[in-house]
């Protein structure tokens, strides 16, 4: 049931400011795709347009077409909540619900889907927390507030919350930037597992991570501040990291950027 | 700040001091010394310069300010204590002169000889009108606040919010007169209707209709509406965008997002807003003095003309009161104070119970 995502001429705006321009790329089902590029080049913006979170901001809009299994997600008739249920997202900054306990945070998505049965909730919560490598740390205090966790724990809590509802596509915006190497490895393992069934797109600033986990890598960049971000190169990860066809990509991944 | 040890090895504070008139900052002098080979040291005025730690000043703005705040705090306590002593001193003789039970007697004749008065009906009316007013006002106020913050286009939201704030500035006597002279008509019609179809419920009993608890409560509701609305509007605006986005990204509809992220986050604030509204409703004087029927009976029939509250009773009866009468009214005021206090403590307790969650939310 994994989904193919196809972006055609996608541009996204914040008011009058064009943050990304004419992005064209296809993400195959059951793959991990890494988005890399310098800060401010529009990786998060592109990611957020995939599950229609971009338009939540006042004045923000998306142009072009984005399809999931050939269905236009920006179609007028499409229920935006259905899109977001199908395409889960882990945000760049951890955002657990501060009023909810750890447990309630993890099952928040299930509750929204109408799941009420306690046994199912508990089972799913444990599974999701184990996958996010958080279970051992929180199993004795599931009733405590989620905001009382450390930054890295909060991020893993948010990952657990996202995967608990088993979305077909998982978008992760720098999920490991606040994590120690052990948790980072655990999240990378998780991505390998998820890839069996789902499609994953991850934004990362960590080249090794991109090289380790992704099948395909997209390199975004901007000419100069104020310009929209563009997709410079999109290819198999191996190719990008060993023999990129664009000079700019090579400069970036070898650290000669800027 | 200060010299890094290896750089200032030959220009350090321990070395030979070549005094100079220049006011070099410590770091700059070290660098200068290094490059020029002409050791100079700070003149001692450098921010991180040598010498021991300065002593704490015995007198300074800090202490003066501290003294001022302590004095202000103490003054408040003294004033409150003085008021309490005065009120109790006035109330006690009247209570002793009372020939009926203060808590249960339904009537108010403190000026008679022997004086007879009881607080029961007044306290009942006070609480009943206030609760009814909240029952009407809170859902409406929260609805308006949610609409203004999360549904209305931004400009309409700000504009309407301003209008509602204006409503809070209307003096209560205006509401009272409006209620007495205009709203009483529609409320009488409504009462007749309610009695015809829901008369089997005891609270919708027989008339005469008009200056009833219902009228008073509706006027009160309109008066507390702007307070609750504008406070909860502020509260809702403070929900972190990240939390709203988290809910939306899980596939929540707008209403589900409000329920998962906004309302729980704003809960302590909403309670505080409701309590402020309740405080205003309990203490409201003139609007109720104008709209209620001023009777002294405990009755749940909210449609019949009648009803009274402690504050309205004070306003209505103070002019005619003799010494005992004033004492009696002051005693009733103390009871109102106690009711307000209990309400506030309850509210605190509710907020406190979920402290763990709300604190990390703040
Ligand atoms: N809410 C916003 N309002 C206005 N402009 C924004 C907003 N968010 C991002 N931008 C702008 O859009 C451009 C792309 O931002 P984006 O967050 O997508 O970058 P990014 O590639 O994710 O960067 P990073 O690696 O630092 O997270 C930047 O120029 C940024 O300043
Ligand atoms: Mg980003």
PDB file of C-alpha atoms in Angstrom, chain B residues 17 44 62 126 143 214 236 245 247 256 284-285 300 333:
ATOM      1  CA  UNK B  17      53.265  47.074  35.509  1.00  0.00           C
ATOM      2  CA  UNK B  44      42.985  48.756  36.484  1.00  0.00           C
ATOM      3  CA  UNK B  62      18.365  47.332  44.820  1.00  0.00           C
ATOM      4  CA  UNK B 126     -26.897  35.831  44.464  1.00  0.00           C
ATOM      5  CA  UNK B 143     -17.755  30.222  21.008  1.00  0.00           C
ATOM      6  CA  UNK B 214     -34.367  35.064  34.400  1.00  0.00           C
ATOM      7  CA  UNK B 236      -6.518  30.970  22.748  1.00  0.00           C
ATOM      8  CA  UNK B 245       0.247  22.087  13.602  1.00  0.00           C
ATOM      9  CA  UNK B 247      -2.789  18.192  15.689  1.00  0.00           C
ATOM     10  CA  UNK B 256     -10.614  18.436  16.503  1.00  0.00           C
ATOM     11  CA  UNK B 284     -22.973  43.095  40.444  1.00  0.00           C
ATOM     12  CA  UNK B 285     -25.151  45.642  42.204  1.00  0.00           C
ATOM     13  CA  UNK B 300     -36.278  27.989  42.116  1.00  0.00           C
ATOM     14  CA  UNK B 333     -21.699  42.124  52.618  1.00  0.00           C
TER      15      UNK B 333
END
